[in-house]
Amino acid sequence: MAKCRETSLTVQNPVLSIVVPMYNESENVWPFYERLKKVLDQIGESYEIICVNDGSTDDTIEKLLKLRELDPNVKIIDFSRNFGKEIALTAGIDFSSGEAVIPIDADLQDPPEIIPELVSKWREGYDVVYATRLSREGESYIKRLTATLFYRIAQKVMHINIPKDTGDFRLVSRAVVETLKEMRERNRFMKGLFAWVGFPHSVVYYRREKRHGGKTKWNYWRLWNFALEGITSFSYIPLQIATYFGFVVALLSFVYALFIVIRTLLFGIKVPGYASTITIILFLGGVQLICIGILGEYIGRIYTEVKRRPLYVIRRKYGL
Ligand code: UDP
Ligand code: MG
C-alpha cells in the first residue's frame, strides 16, 4: 500500500522538469526529443518535458501532440499567440512540478548531454547550476563584443552578477523556482531574475553548437531592447544621469559666464556669437530630449506593470 502511494507520488512529482520554449521549431521537435530522451534514460530519474508552444505559425503543435501520444511525460502548454521566449519560459516554470527544473532551447544549441553533469552538481547540494558556454560558434565578432559589453554594464550598473556567456540553459532547484514564481513582473529579464534570487551556485562548461534547423529569432533590434529591458528592470542609474549631467552643465556655464564677463570688461562687447549660441541651444535641446526619453522608458514600464494583465494566455494545456 505504502509502495503504491509512493509510486503515485513519483508520477505526480517527477525529479526533473525540462522546460522547452518553442517558436516555429517544427524541424527540431523530433531530433531534440530523441537526443534529450537518450540522456534522460541514461540518468534514469523520473522526468517531465514541458513544451511551451509560443504561438508558432508552423506545425510545431501537431508534432508535439504526436510526441505526447508516444511519451506521456511530454506535457504541452499551447499559448494563444506569440508572447516571447521569456514569457514562454515563465509559463513552463510555473507549471513545472519537478524537484529540479532545467530550461533548455529546442534548437539543440544547448546540448542535452550536459544534463547529467548539471544533475550531479545539483546532487552535491547546489541550488543553481549554470551551463556556461566555452565557445560561441557561428556568431559574429560584433555579437560577441556587444555581449561582453552588456555583461560589463550589467555588473556595474545593475548590481547583479549575471554569469558571463550563460543563457537560460541551467538547472534550478525547487526552492529557486518557488522564489521565481513570486516575481510576477511583466517586464521579464529572466537572466536577471535568475541572478537576483541568489542561492549557492556552481558552473558546468560546454561547447555551444550551431542551430540544428530553422532560423534564429534574434536580431540586433531585439537584442537592444533586451538589454534595455535588463538595465531598466534592475537599475535606476539612467534616471540619475540627468541630474549629474545638469550639475556638470551648470558648472561649465558658470565658468563660461565668468569668462564672458571678464572679457567684456577688458575688451568690450563683440556682437558675433551666432554659431556658438545655436550650437549650445541645439546641444542642450538634444540632451533634454534624451533625458525625457529615459524617463519615458521607465514610465512606459510602470504603465505596463500597473495594468496587471496576466503574463500569458494559454489556449490549451495537455497533461498539466
Ligand atoms: N523562442 C520562443 N519564443 C520566441 C522566440 C524564441 O519560445 O518568441 C524559443 C525558440 O523556439 C528556442 C529558444 O526560444 O527554443 C531560443 O530561440 P533562438 O534560437 O531563436 O535564440 P538564440 O539561440 O539565437 O539566442
Ligand atoms: Mg538558438
GROMACS .gro file of C-alpha atoms and ligand atoms in nm:
model
  346
    1MET     CA    1   0.000   0.000   0.000
    2ALA     CA    2   0.272   0.240   0.105
    3LYS     CA    3   0.465   0.147  -0.204
    4CYS     CA    4   0.161   0.215  -0.417
    5ARG     CA    5   0.129   0.562  -0.270
    6GLU     CA    6   0.494   0.623  -0.331
    7THR     CA    7   0.466   0.537  -0.699
    8SER     CA    8   0.168   0.760  -0.750
    9LEU     CA    9   0.360   1.036  -0.577
   10THR     CA   10   0.662   1.000  -0.803
   11VAL     CA   11   0.441   1.004  -1.107
   12GLN     CA   12   0.290   1.334  -0.991
   13ASN     CA   13   0.615   1.494  -0.889
   14PRO     CA   14   0.897   1.395  -1.118
   15VAL     CA   15   1.257   1.454  -1.020
   16LEU     CA   16   1.339   1.654  -1.333
   17SER     CA   17   1.130   1.907  -1.520
   18ILE     CA   18   1.269   2.003  -1.858
   19VAL     CA   19   1.116   2.329  -1.982
   20VAL     CA   20   1.137   2.399  -2.355
   21PRO     CA   21   1.009   2.721  -2.515
   22MET     CA   22   0.925   2.659  -2.879
   23TYR     CA   23   0.850   2.909  -3.150
   24ASN     CA   24   0.842   2.766  -3.502
   25GLU     CA   25   1.064   2.475  -3.412
   26SER     CA   26   0.886   2.215  -3.624
   27GLU     CA   27   1.212   2.091  -3.777
   28ASN     CA   28   1.369   2.048  -3.437
   29VAL     CA   29   1.096   1.879  -3.232
   30TRP     CA   30   1.192   1.522  -3.320
   31PRO     CA   31   1.572   1.549  -3.326
   32PHE     CA   32   1.556   1.741  -2.999
   33TYR     CA   33   1.331   1.488  -2.832
   34GLU     CA   34   1.541   1.194  -2.945
   35ARG     CA   35   1.864   1.339  -2.810
   36LEU     CA   36   1.703   1.452  -2.488
   37LYS     CA   37   1.528   1.119  -2.434
   38LYS     CA   38   1.853   0.927  -2.469
   39VAL     CA   39   2.012   1.141  -2.199
   40LEU     CA   40   1.712   1.119  -1.966
   41ASP     CA   41   1.702   0.739  -1.996
   42GLN     CA   42   2.070   0.734  -1.907
   43ILE     CA   43   2.006   0.938  -1.591
   44GLY     CA   44   1.719   0.708  -1.501
   45GLU     CA   45   1.521   0.958  -1.290
   46SER     CA   46   1.154   1.033  -1.340
   47TYR     CA   47   1.101   1.335  -1.562
   48GLU     CA   48   0.855   1.557  -1.741
   49ILE     CA   49   0.922   1.758  -2.056
   50ILE     CA   50   0.712   2.073  -2.061
   51CYS     CA   51   0.698   2.213  -2.412
   52VAL     CA   52   0.560   2.564  -2.441
   53ASN     CA   53   0.432   2.633  -2.790
   54ASP     CA   54   0.478   3.009  -2.811
   55GLY     CA   55   0.225   3.080  -3.084
   56SER     CA   56   0.415   2.901  -3.360
   57THR     CA   57   0.285   2.956  -3.710
   58ASP     CA   58   0.418   2.623  -3.840
   59ASP     CA   59   0.313   2.273  -3.735
   60THR     CA   60   0.511   2.262  -3.409
   61ILE     CA   61   0.195   2.191  -3.207
   62GLU     CA   62   0.090   1.897  -3.427
   63LYS     CA   63   0.433   1.744  -3.390
   64LEU     CA   64   0.420   1.795  -3.015
   65LEU     CA   65   0.080   1.629  -2.989
   66LYS     CA   66   0.211   1.328  -3.181
   67LEU     CA   67   0.507   1.317  -2.948
   68ARG     CA   68   0.279   1.321  -2.647
   69GLU     CA   69   0.093   1.017  -2.779
   70LEU     CA   70   0.423   0.829  -2.771
   71ASP     CA   71   0.555   0.966  -2.443
   72PRO     CA   72   0.303   1.088  -2.184
   73ASN     CA   73   0.588   1.255  -1.996
   74VAL     CA   74   0.578   1.519  -2.267
   75LYS     CA   75   0.340   1.789  -2.148
   76ILE     CA   76   0.227   2.081  -2.358
   77ILE     CA   77   0.129   2.441  -2.295
   78ASP     CA   78  -0.017   2.597  -2.605
   79PHE     CA   79  -0.018   2.978  -2.599
   80SER     CA   80  -0.292   3.180  -2.768
   81ARG     CA   81  -0.026   3.379  -2.954
   82ASN     CA   82   0.346   3.455  -2.952
   83PHE     CA   83   0.447   3.601  -2.616
   84GLY     CA   84   0.825   3.578  -2.646
   85LYS     CA   85   1.080   3.341  -2.501
   86GLU     CA   86   1.098   3.493  -2.153
   87ILE     CA   87   0.724   3.457  -2.101
   88ALA     CA   88   0.720   3.105  -2.251
   89LEU     CA   89   0.990   3.006  -2.004
   90THR     CA   90   0.794   3.161  -1.720
   91ALA     CA   91   0.483   2.960  -1.807
   92GLY     CA   92   0.683   2.637  -1.827
   93ILE     CA   93   0.842   2.707  -1.490
   94ASP     CA   94   0.503   2.797  -1.336
   95PHE     CA   95   0.359   2.460  -1.431
   96SER     CA   96   0.667   2.250  -1.357
   97SER     CA   97   0.650   2.015  -1.061
   98GLY     CA   98   0.996   1.858  -1.062
   99GLU     CA   99   1.246   1.885  -0.779
  100ALA     CA  100   1.487   2.039  -1.026
  101VAL     CA  101   1.390   2.245  -1.330
  102ILE     CA  102   1.603   2.273  -1.644
  103PRO     CA  103   1.512   2.533  -1.909
  104ILE     CA  104   1.663   2.441  -2.245
  105ASP     CA  105   1.634   2.568  -2.605
  106ALA     CA  106   1.465   2.347  -2.862
  107ASP     CA  107   1.718   2.413  -3.138
  108LEU     CA  108   1.987   2.186  -2.985
  109GLN     CA  109   2.218   2.480  -2.925
  110ASP     CA  110   2.210   2.373  -2.562
  111PRO     CA  111   2.333   2.012  -2.578
  112PRO     CA  112   2.112   1.782  -2.365
  113GLU     CA  113   2.423   1.570  -2.300
  114ILE     CA  114   2.525   1.824  -2.032
  115ILE     CA  115   2.219   1.750  -1.821
  116PRO     CA  116   2.376   1.457  -1.625
  117GLU     CA  117   2.656   1.691  -1.514
  118LEU     CA  118   2.404   1.956  -1.411
  119VAL     CA  119   2.214   1.695  -1.212
  120SER     CA  120   2.521   1.561  -1.036
  121LYS     CA  121   2.625   1.913  -0.929
  122TRP     CA  122   2.272   1.966  -0.800
  123ARG     CA  123   2.303   1.642  -0.603
  124GLU     CA  124   2.617   1.785  -0.446
  125GLY     CA  125   2.392   2.049  -0.294
  126TYR     CA  126   2.397   2.349  -0.529
  127ASP     CA  127   2.063   2.517  -0.592
  128VAL     CA  128   2.165   2.671  -0.923
  129VAL     CA  129   2.394   2.505  -1.175
  130TYR     CA  130   2.479   2.730  -1.469
  131ALA     CA  131   2.570   2.590  -1.806
  132THR     CA  132   2.831   2.830  -1.939
  133ARG     CA  133   2.946   2.813  -2.299
  134LEU     CA  134   3.312   2.795  -2.388
  135SER     CA  135   3.281   2.894  -2.749
  136ARG     CA  136   3.026   3.088  -2.944
  137GLU     CA  137   3.037   2.908  -3.273
  138GLY     CA  138   2.873   3.069  -3.570
  139GLU     CA  139   2.844   3.407  -3.400
  140SER     CA  140   2.992   3.723  -3.543
  141TYR     CA  141   3.267   3.928  -3.379
  142ILE     CA  142   3.024   4.215  -3.323
  143LYS     CA  143   2.775   3.991  -3.146
  144ARG     CA  144   3.046   3.868  -2.911
  145LEU     CA  145   3.167   4.223  -2.848
  146THR     CA  146   2.819   4.353  -2.768
  147ALA     CA  147   2.761   4.056  -2.539
  148THR     CA  148   3.084   4.124  -2.345
  149LEU     CA  149   2.991   4.490  -2.318
  150PHE     CA  150   2.649   4.400  -2.188
  151TYR     CA  151   2.781   4.176  -1.910
  152ARG     CA  152   3.020   4.452  -1.803
  153ILE     CA  153   2.740   4.707  -1.785
  154ALA     CA  154   2.518   4.459  -1.603
  155GLN     CA  155   2.775   4.411  -1.331
  156LYS     CA  156   2.848   4.783  -1.288
  157VAL     CA  157   2.503   4.931  -1.332
  158MET     CA  158   2.259   4.661  -1.230
  159HIS     CA  159   2.449   4.533  -0.927
  160ILE     CA  160   2.358   4.176  -1.005
  161ASN     CA  161   2.607   3.913  -1.101
  162ILE     CA  162   2.486   3.778  -1.432
  163PRO     CA  163   2.724   3.496  -1.521
  164LYS     CA  164   2.903   3.566  -1.848
  165ASP     CA  165   2.829   3.357  -2.157
  166THR     CA  166   2.540   3.187  -1.985
  167GLY     CA  167   2.200   3.165  -2.146
  168ASP     CA  168   1.882   3.036  -1.989
  169PHE     CA  169   2.016   2.681  -2.002
  170ARG     CA  170   2.076   2.583  -1.639
  171LEU     CA  171   1.940   2.377  -1.355
  172VAL     CA  172   1.747   2.538  -1.072
  173SER     CA  173   1.616   2.369  -0.759
  174ARG     CA  174   1.257   2.377  -0.641
  175ALA     CA  175   1.344   2.639  -0.379
  176VAL     CA  176   1.468   2.874  -0.654
  177VAL     CA  177   1.163   2.801  -0.867
  178GLU     CA  178   0.926   2.886  -0.584
  179THR     CA  179   1.105   3.220  -0.537
  180LEU     CA  180   1.092   3.290  -0.910
  181LYS     CA  181   0.721   3.217  -0.918
  182GLU     CA  182   0.663   3.504  -0.679
  183MET     CA  183   0.823   3.752  -0.915
  184ARG     CA  184   0.532   3.841  -1.138
  185GLU     CA  185   0.673   4.147  -1.309
  186ARG     CA  186   0.565   4.192  -1.668
  187ASN     CA  187   0.896   4.316  -1.796
  188ARG     CA  188   1.080   3.991  -1.761
  189PHE     CA  189   1.451   3.971  -1.797
  190MET     CA  190   1.496   3.609  -1.696
  191LYS     CA  191   1.874   3.607  -1.672
  192GLY     CA  192   1.850   3.897  -1.430
  193LEU     CA  193   1.569   3.742  -1.229
  194PHE     CA  194   1.762   3.416  -1.202
  195ALA     CA  195   2.067   3.608  -1.082
  196TRP     CA  196   1.868   3.825  -0.843
  197VAL     CA  197   1.735   3.531  -0.636
  198GLY     CA  198   2.089   3.427  -0.540
  199PHE     CA  199   2.137   3.079  -0.379
  200PRO     CA  200   2.458   2.873  -0.387
  201HIS     CA  201   2.561   2.807  -0.743
  202SER     CA  202   2.808   2.610  -0.949
  203VAL     CA  203   2.908   2.603  -1.314
  204VAL     CA  204   2.935   2.339  -1.585
  205TYR     CA  205   3.111   2.431  -1.910
  206TYR     CA  206   3.004   2.324  -2.257
  207ARG     CA  207   3.061   2.396  -2.619
  208ARG     CA  208   2.769   2.578  -2.783
  209GLU     CA  209   2.668   2.423  -3.111
  210LYS     CA  210   2.516   2.570  -3.423
  211ARG     CA  211   2.140   2.577  -3.453
  212HIS     CA  212   2.015   2.235  -3.567
  213GLY     CA  213   1.750   2.361  -3.808
  214GLY     CA  214   1.531   2.664  -3.870
  215LYS     CA  215   1.632   3.023  -3.809
  216THR     CA  216   1.725   3.222  -3.503
  217LYS     CA  217   1.461   3.470  -3.392
  218TRP     CA  218   1.723   3.715  -3.274
  219ASN     CA  219   1.833   4.034  -3.439
  220TYR     CA  220   2.008   4.344  -3.315
  221TRP     CA  221   1.691   4.540  -3.255
  222ARG     CA  222   1.562   4.264  -3.029
  223LEU     CA  223   1.897   4.241  -2.859
  224TRP     CA  224   1.899   4.615  -2.794
  225ASN     CA  225   1.551   4.604  -2.645
  226PHE     CA  226   1.652   4.306  -2.439
  227ALA     CA  227   1.948   4.497  -2.295
  228LEU     CA  228   1.726   4.798  -2.227
  229GLU     CA  229   1.480   4.573  -2.051
  230GLY     CA  230   1.758   4.432  -1.839
  231ILE     CA  231   1.901   4.766  -1.739
  232THR     CA  232   1.572   4.939  -1.665
  233SER     CA  233   1.435   4.650  -1.461
  234PHE     CA  234   1.738   4.633  -1.237
  235SER     CA  235   1.872   4.985  -1.207
  236TYR     CA  236   1.763   5.347  -1.198
  237ILE     CA  237   2.107   5.486  -1.267
  238PRO     CA  238   1.994   5.611  -1.612
  239LEU     CA  239   1.741   5.830  -1.430
  240GLN     CA  240   2.020   5.986  -1.227
  241ILE     CA  241   2.227   6.064  -1.535
  242ALA     CA  242   2.011   6.372  -1.600
  243THR     CA  243   2.085   6.506  -1.253
  244TYR     CA  244   2.461   6.466  -1.284
  245PHE     CA  245   2.464   6.599  -1.636
  246GLY     CA  246   2.266   6.900  -1.517
  247PHE     CA  247   2.528   6.971  -1.248
  248VAL     CA  248   2.815   6.946  -1.495
  249VAL     CA  249   2.646   7.175  -1.748
  250ALA     CA  250   2.555   7.428  -1.479
  251LEU     CA  251   2.915   7.435  -1.356
  252LEU     CA  252   3.054   7.478  -1.706
  253SER     CA  253   2.810   7.758  -1.787
  254PHE     CA  254   2.907   7.936  -1.468
  255VAL     CA  255   3.274   7.923  -1.568
  256TYR     CA  256   3.188   8.038  -1.918
  257ALA     CA  257   2.975   8.324  -1.783
  258LEU     CA  258   3.266   8.444  -1.571
  259PHE     CA  259   3.491   8.429  -1.874
  260ILE     CA  260   3.249   8.639  -2.080
  261VAL     CA  261   3.206   8.899  -1.807
  262ILE     CA  262   3.581   8.941  -1.769
  263ARG     CA  263   3.637   8.952  -2.143
  264THR     CA  264   3.365   9.216  -2.184
  265LEU     CA  265   3.520   9.428  -1.907
  266LEU     CA  266   3.864   9.407  -2.064
  267PHE     CA  267   3.790   9.419  -2.435
  268GLY     CA  268   3.432   9.548  -2.467
  269ILE     CA  269   3.143   9.376  -2.644
  270LYS     CA  270   3.188   9.194  -2.972
  271VAL     CA  271   2.845   9.106  -3.110
  272PRO     CA  272   2.909   8.794  -3.324
  273GLY     CA  273   2.839   8.472  -3.137
  274TYR     CA  274   2.573   8.321  -3.355
  275ALA     CA  275   2.748   7.988  -3.417
  276SER     CA  276   2.828   7.916  -3.053
  277THR     CA  277   2.477   8.018  -2.941
  278ILE     CA  278   2.300   7.792  -3.187
  279THR     CA  279   2.533   7.502  -3.107
  280ILE     CA  280   2.467   7.532  -2.736
  281ILE     CA  281   2.091   7.556  -2.786
  282LEU     CA  282   2.081   7.251  -3.011
  283PHE     CA  283   2.309   7.053  -2.785
  284LEU     CA  284   2.104   7.122  -2.474
  285GLY     CA  285   1.783   7.055  -2.667
  286GLY     CA  286   1.920   6.714  -2.765
  287VAL     CA  287   2.026   6.633  -2.411
  288GLN     CA  288   1.686   6.731  -2.276
  289LEU     CA  289   1.509   6.508  -2.526
  290ILE     CA  290   1.734   6.216  -2.434
  291CYS     CA  291   1.657   6.269  -2.066
  292ILE     CA  292   1.284   6.280  -2.137
  293GLY     CA  293   1.330   5.959  -2.336
  294ILE     CA  294   1.496   5.790  -2.040
  295LEU     CA  295   1.207   5.899  -1.819
  296GLY     CA  296   0.974   5.758  -2.084
  297GLU     CA  297   1.144   5.419  -2.071
  298TYR     CA  298   1.064   5.393  -1.704
  299ILE     CA  299   0.716   5.543  -1.722
  300GLY     CA  300   0.624   5.304  -2.004
  301ARG     CA  301   0.733   5.012  -1.791
  302ILE     CA  302   0.541   5.140  -1.489
  303TYR     CA  303   0.239   5.166  -1.719
  304THR     CA  304   0.259   4.802  -1.830
  305GLU     CA  305   0.310   4.691  -1.469
  306VAL     CA  306   0.011   4.877  -1.327
  307LYS     CA  307  -0.226   4.732  -1.585
  308ARG     CA  308  -0.172   4.397  -1.413
  309ARG     CA  309  -0.264   4.192  -1.714
  310PRO     CA  310  -0.190   3.820  -1.700
  311LEU     CA  311   0.161   3.735  -1.818
  312TYR     CA  312   0.039   3.491  -2.079
  313VAL     CA  313  -0.278   3.342  -2.222
  314ILE     CA  314  -0.299   2.966  -2.257
  315ARG     CA  315  -0.512   2.823  -2.534
  316ARG     CA  316  -0.491   2.461  -2.421
  317LYS     CA  317  -0.286   2.252  -2.182
  318TYR     CA  318  -0.203   1.888  -2.225
  319GLY     CA  319  -0.104   1.674  -1.928
  320LEU     CA  320  -0.084   1.960  -1.681
  321UDP     N1  321   1.159   3.115  -2.865
  321UDP     C1  322   1.031   3.129  -2.814
  321UDP     N2  323   0.960   3.242  -2.846
  321UDP     C2  324   1.010   3.342  -2.923
  321UDP     C3  325   1.143   3.327  -2.972
  321UDP     C4  326   1.215   3.213  -2.941
  321UDP     O1  327   0.981   3.042  -2.743
  321UDP     O2  328   0.939   3.440  -2.947
  321UDP     C5  329   1.236   2.992  -2.833
  321UDP     C6  330   1.292   2.920  -2.953
  321UDP     O3  331   1.198   2.831  -3.009
  321UDP     C7  332   1.412   2.847  -2.895
  321UDP     C8  333   1.459   2.944  -2.789
  321UDP     O4  334   1.350   3.028  -2.758
  321UDP     O5  335   1.378   2.723  -2.836
  321UDP     C9  336   1.582   3.024  -2.834
  321UDP     O6  337   1.550   3.096  -2.951
  321UDP     P1  338   1.657   3.127  -3.065
  321UDP     O7  339   1.731   3.001  -3.100
  321UDP     O8  340   1.586   3.198  -3.174
  321UDP     O9  341   1.754   3.227  -2.990
  321UDP     P2  342   1.916   3.222  -2.991
  321UDP    O10  343   1.957   3.080  -2.963
  321UDP    O11  344   1.958   3.268  -3.125
  321UDP    O12  345   1.954   3.315  -2.880
  322MG      MG  346   1.914   2.922  -3.064
   0.00000   0.00000   0.00000
